[in-house]
mmCIF file of C-alpha atoms and ligand atoms in Angstrom:
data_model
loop_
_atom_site.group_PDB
_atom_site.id
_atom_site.type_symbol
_atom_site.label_atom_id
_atom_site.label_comp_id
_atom_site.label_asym_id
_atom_site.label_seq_id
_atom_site.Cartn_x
_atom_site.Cartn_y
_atom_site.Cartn_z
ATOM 1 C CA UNK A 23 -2.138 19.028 -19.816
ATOM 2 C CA UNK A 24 -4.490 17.040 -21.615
ATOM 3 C CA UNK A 25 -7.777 15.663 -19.574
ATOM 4 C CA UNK A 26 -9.232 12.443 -21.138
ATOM 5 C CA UNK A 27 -12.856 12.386 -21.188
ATOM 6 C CA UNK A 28 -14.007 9.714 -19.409
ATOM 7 C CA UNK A 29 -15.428 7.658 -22.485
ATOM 8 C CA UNK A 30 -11.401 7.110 -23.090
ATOM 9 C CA UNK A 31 -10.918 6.263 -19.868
ATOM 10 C CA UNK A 32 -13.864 3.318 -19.981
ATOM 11 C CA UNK A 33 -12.001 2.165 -23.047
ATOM 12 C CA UNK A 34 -8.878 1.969 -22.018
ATOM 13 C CA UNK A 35 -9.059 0.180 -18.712
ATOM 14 C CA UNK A 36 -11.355 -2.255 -19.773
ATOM 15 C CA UNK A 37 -8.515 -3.641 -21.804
ATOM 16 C CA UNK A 38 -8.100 -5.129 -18.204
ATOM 17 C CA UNK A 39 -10.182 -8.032 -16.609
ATOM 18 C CA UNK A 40 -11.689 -7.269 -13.309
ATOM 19 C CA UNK A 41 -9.689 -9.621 -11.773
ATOM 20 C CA UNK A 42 -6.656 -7.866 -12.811
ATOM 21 C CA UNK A 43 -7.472 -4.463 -11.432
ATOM 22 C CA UNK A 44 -7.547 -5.318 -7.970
ATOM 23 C CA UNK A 45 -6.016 -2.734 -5.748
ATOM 24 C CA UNK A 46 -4.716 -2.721 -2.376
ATOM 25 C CA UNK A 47 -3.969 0.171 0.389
ATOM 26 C CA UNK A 48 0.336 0.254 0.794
ATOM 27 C CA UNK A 49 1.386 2.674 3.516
ATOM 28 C CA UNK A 50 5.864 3.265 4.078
ATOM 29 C CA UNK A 51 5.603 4.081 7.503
ATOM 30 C CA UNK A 52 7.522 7.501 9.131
ATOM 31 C CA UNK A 53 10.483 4.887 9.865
ATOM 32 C CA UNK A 54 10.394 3.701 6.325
ATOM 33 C CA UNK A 55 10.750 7.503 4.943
ATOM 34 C CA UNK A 56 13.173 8.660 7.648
ATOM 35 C CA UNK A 57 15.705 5.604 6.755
ATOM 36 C CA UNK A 58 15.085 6.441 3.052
ATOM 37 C CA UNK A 59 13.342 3.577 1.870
ATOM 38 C CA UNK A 60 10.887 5.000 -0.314
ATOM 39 C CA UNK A 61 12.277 4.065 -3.740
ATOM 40 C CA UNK A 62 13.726 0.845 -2.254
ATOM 41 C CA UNK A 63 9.436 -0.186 -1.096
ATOM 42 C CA UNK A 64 8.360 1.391 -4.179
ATOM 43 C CA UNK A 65 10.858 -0.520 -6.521
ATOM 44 C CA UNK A 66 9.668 -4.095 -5.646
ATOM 45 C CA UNK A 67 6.432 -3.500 -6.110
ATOM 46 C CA UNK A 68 7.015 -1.653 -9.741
ATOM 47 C CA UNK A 69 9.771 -4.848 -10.901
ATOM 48 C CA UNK A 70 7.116 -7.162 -9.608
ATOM 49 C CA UNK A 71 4.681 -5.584 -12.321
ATOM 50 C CA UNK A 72 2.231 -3.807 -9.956
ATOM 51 C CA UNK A 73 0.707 -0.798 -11.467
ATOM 52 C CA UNK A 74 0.684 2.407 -9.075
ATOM 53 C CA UNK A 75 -2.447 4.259 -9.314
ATOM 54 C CA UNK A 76 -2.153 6.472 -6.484
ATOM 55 C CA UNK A 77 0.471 8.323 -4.069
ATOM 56 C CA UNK A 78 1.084 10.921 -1.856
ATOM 57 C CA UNK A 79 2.952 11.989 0.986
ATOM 58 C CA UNK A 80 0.780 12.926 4.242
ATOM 59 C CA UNK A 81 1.656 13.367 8.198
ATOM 60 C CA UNK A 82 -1.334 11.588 9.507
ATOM 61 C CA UNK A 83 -3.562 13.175 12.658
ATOM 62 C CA UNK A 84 -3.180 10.909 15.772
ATOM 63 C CA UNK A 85 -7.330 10.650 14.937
ATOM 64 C CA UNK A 86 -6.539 9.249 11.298
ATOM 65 C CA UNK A 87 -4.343 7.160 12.663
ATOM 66 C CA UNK A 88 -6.979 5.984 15.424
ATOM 67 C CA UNK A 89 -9.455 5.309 12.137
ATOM 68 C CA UNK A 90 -6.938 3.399 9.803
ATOM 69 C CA UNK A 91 -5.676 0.816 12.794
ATOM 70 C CA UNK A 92 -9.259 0.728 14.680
ATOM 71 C CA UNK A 93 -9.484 -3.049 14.884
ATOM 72 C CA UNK A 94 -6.841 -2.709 17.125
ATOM 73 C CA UNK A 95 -7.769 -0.951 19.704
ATOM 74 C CA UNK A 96 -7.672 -2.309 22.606
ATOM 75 C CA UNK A 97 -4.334 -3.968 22.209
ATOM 76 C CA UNK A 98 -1.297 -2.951 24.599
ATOM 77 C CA UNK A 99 0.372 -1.490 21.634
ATOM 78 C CA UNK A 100 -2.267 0.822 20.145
ATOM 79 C CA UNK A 101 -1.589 3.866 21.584
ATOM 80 C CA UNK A 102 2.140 3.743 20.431
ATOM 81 C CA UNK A 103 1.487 2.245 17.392
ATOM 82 C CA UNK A 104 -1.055 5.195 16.523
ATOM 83 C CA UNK A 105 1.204 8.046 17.746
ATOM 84 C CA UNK A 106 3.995 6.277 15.850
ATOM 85 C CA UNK A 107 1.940 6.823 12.642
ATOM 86 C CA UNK A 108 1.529 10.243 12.982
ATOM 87 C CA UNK A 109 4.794 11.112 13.996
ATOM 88 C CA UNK A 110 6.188 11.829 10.529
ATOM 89 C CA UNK A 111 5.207 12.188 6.693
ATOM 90 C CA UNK A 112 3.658 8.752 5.505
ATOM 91 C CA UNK A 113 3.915 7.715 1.825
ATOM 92 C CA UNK A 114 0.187 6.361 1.017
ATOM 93 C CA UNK A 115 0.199 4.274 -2.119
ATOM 94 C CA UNK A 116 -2.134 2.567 -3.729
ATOM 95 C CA UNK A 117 -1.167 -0.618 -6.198
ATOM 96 C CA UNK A 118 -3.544 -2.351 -8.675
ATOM 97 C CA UNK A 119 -2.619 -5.762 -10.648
ATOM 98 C CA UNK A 120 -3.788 -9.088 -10.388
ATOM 99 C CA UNK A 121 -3.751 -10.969 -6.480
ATOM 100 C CA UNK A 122 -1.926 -8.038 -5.449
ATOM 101 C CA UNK A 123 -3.664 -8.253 -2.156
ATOM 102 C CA UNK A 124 -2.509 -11.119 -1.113
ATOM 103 C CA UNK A 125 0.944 -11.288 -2.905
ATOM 104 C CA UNK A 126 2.098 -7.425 -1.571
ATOM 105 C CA UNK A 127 1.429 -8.884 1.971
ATOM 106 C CA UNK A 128 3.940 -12.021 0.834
ATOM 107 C CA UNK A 129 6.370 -9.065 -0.531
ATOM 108 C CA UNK A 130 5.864 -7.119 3.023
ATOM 109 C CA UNK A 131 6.621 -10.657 5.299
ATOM 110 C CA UNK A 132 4.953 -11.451 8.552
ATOM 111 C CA UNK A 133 4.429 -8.906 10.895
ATOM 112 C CA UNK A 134 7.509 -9.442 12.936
ATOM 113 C CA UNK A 135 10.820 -8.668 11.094
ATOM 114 C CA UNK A 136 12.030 -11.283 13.042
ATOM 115 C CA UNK A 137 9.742 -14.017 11.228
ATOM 116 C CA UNK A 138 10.015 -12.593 7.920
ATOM 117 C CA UNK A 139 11.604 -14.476 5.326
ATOM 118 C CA UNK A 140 14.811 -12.996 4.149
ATOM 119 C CA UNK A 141 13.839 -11.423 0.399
ATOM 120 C CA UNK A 142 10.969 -9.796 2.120
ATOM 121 C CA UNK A 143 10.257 -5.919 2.856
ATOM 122 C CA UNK A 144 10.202 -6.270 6.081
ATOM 123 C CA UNK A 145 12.729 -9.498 6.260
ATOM 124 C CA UNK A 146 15.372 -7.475 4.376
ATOM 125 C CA UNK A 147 14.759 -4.051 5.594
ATOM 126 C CA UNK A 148 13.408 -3.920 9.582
ATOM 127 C CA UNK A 149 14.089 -5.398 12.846
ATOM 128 C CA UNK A 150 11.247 -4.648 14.966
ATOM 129 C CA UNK A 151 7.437 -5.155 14.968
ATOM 130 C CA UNK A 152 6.571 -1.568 16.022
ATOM 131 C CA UNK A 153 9.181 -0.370 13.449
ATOM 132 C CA UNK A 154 8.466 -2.456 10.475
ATOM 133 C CA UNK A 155 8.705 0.047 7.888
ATOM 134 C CA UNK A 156 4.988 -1.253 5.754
ATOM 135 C CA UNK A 157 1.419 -1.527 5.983
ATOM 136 C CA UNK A 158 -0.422 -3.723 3.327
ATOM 137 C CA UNK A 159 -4.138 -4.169 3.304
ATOM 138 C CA UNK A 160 -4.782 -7.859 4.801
ATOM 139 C CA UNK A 161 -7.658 -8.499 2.536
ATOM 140 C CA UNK A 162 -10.384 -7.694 -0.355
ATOM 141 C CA UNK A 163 -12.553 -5.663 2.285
ATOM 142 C CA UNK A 164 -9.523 -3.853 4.273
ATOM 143 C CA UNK A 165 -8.314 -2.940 0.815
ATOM 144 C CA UNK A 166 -11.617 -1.175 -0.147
ATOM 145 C CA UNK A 167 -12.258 0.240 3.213
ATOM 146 C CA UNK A 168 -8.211 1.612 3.901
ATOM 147 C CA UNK A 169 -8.252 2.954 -0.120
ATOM 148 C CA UNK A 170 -11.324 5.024 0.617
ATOM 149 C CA UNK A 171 -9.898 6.484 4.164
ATOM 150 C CA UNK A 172 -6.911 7.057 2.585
ATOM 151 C CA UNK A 173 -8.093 8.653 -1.184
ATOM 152 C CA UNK A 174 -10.269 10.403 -2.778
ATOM 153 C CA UNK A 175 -12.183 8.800 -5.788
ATOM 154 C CA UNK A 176 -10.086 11.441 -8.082
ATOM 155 C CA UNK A 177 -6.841 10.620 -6.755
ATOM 156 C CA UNK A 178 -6.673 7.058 -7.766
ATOM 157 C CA UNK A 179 -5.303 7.338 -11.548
ATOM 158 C CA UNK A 180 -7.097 4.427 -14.196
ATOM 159 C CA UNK A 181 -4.817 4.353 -17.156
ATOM 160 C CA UNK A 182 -3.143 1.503 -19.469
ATOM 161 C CA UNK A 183 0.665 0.525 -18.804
ATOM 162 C CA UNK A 184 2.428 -0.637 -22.121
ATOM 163 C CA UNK A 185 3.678 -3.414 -19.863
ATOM 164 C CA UNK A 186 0.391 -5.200 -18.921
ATOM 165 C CA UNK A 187 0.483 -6.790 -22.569
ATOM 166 C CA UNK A 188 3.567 -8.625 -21.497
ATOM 167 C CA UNK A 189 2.536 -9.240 -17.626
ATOM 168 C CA UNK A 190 -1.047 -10.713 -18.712
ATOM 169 C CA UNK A 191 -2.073 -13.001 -21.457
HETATM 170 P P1 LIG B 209 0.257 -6.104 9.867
HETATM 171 O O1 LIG B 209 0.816 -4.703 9.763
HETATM 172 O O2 LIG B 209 1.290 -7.137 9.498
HETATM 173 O O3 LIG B 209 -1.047 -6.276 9.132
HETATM 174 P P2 LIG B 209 -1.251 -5.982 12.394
HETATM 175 O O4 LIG B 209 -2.414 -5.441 11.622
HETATM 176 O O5 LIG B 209 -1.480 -7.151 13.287
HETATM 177 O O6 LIG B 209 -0.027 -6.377 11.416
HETATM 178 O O7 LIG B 209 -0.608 -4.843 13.279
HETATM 179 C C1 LIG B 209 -0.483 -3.536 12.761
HETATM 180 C C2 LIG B 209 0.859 -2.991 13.155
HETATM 181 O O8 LIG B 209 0.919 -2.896 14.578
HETATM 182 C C3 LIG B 209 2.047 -3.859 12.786
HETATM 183 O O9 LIG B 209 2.491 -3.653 11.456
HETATM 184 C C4 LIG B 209 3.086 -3.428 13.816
HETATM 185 O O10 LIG B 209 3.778 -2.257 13.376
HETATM 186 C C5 LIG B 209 2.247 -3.095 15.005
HETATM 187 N N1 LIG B 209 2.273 -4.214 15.956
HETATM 188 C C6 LIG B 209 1.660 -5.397 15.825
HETATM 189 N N2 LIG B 209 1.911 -6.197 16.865
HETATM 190 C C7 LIG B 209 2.704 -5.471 17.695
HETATM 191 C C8 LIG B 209 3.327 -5.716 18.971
HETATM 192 N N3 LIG B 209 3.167 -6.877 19.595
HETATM 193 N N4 LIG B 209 4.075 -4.738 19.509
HETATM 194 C C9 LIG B 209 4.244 -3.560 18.885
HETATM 195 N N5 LIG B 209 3.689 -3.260 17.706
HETATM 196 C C10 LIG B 209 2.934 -4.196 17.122
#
């Protein structure tokens, strides 16, 4: 295995504008892995011409879980919703590419499956709110706060895909 120094590394993202190395925080829930959606999540976010820079498969502690949904506590569905999340493995992801913020939360759908749009994650693939199969970061600061609960500064993977000629002029 070959380690690039990091001189390389500097050269070869920088290829990229800022703007189109924005990253957000994608979590398939322990519903999403037990119905064996993984590729299914993973594939619209790889046709749409996201770049993954970072996975892995964890079981969240009930006290990660606490941390990652903490603006919510409080609500009447906290407690399930955070033993929910660490009932089972978790795939963490994270996606880099230009508004992916904002468009992977139009790919996930509204909150409830039964608002989302049909042609949406959660549209297409869930029924109900406390089993709707995705978490996406809801903005720039969630994004940078749920990337660095989530990963390490090493895990997240800065390289060049051959396709970003042909997504970005
Ligand atoms: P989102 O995941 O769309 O950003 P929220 O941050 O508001 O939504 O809520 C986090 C998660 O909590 C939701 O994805 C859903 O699984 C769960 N949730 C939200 N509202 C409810 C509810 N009324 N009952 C049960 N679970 C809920």
């Amino acid at each position: 295995a070959f380690i690039l120094p990091a001189a390389v590394l500097v050269s070869q993202t920088s290829i990229l504008e800022a703007a189109e190395r924005e990253r957000t925080f994608i979590a398939i829930k322990p519903d999403g892995v037990q119905r064996g959606l993984i590729s299914e999540i993973i594939h619209r976010f790889e046709r749409k011409g996201y770049k993954l820079v970072a996975i892995k498969l964890v079981i969240p502690t009930k006290e990660f879980a606490e941390k990652h949904y903490h603006d919510l506590k409080g609500r009447p569905f906290f407690n399930g919703l955070r033993d929910f999340l660490s009932s089972g493995p978790v795939v963490a992801m994270v996606w880099e590419g230009q508004g992916v913020i904002k468009y992977g939360r139009k790919l996930i759908g509204a909150t409830s499956p039964h608002n989302s749009e049909p042609g949406t994650i959660r549209g297409d693939l869930a029924v109900s709110v406390g089993r709707n199969t995705i978490h996406g970061s809801d903005g720039p600061e969630t994004a940078n706060a749920e990337i660095a609960l989530w990963f390490k500064p090493e895990e997240l993977v800065s390289y060049t895909s051959n396709a970003e000629k042909w997504l970005y002029e």
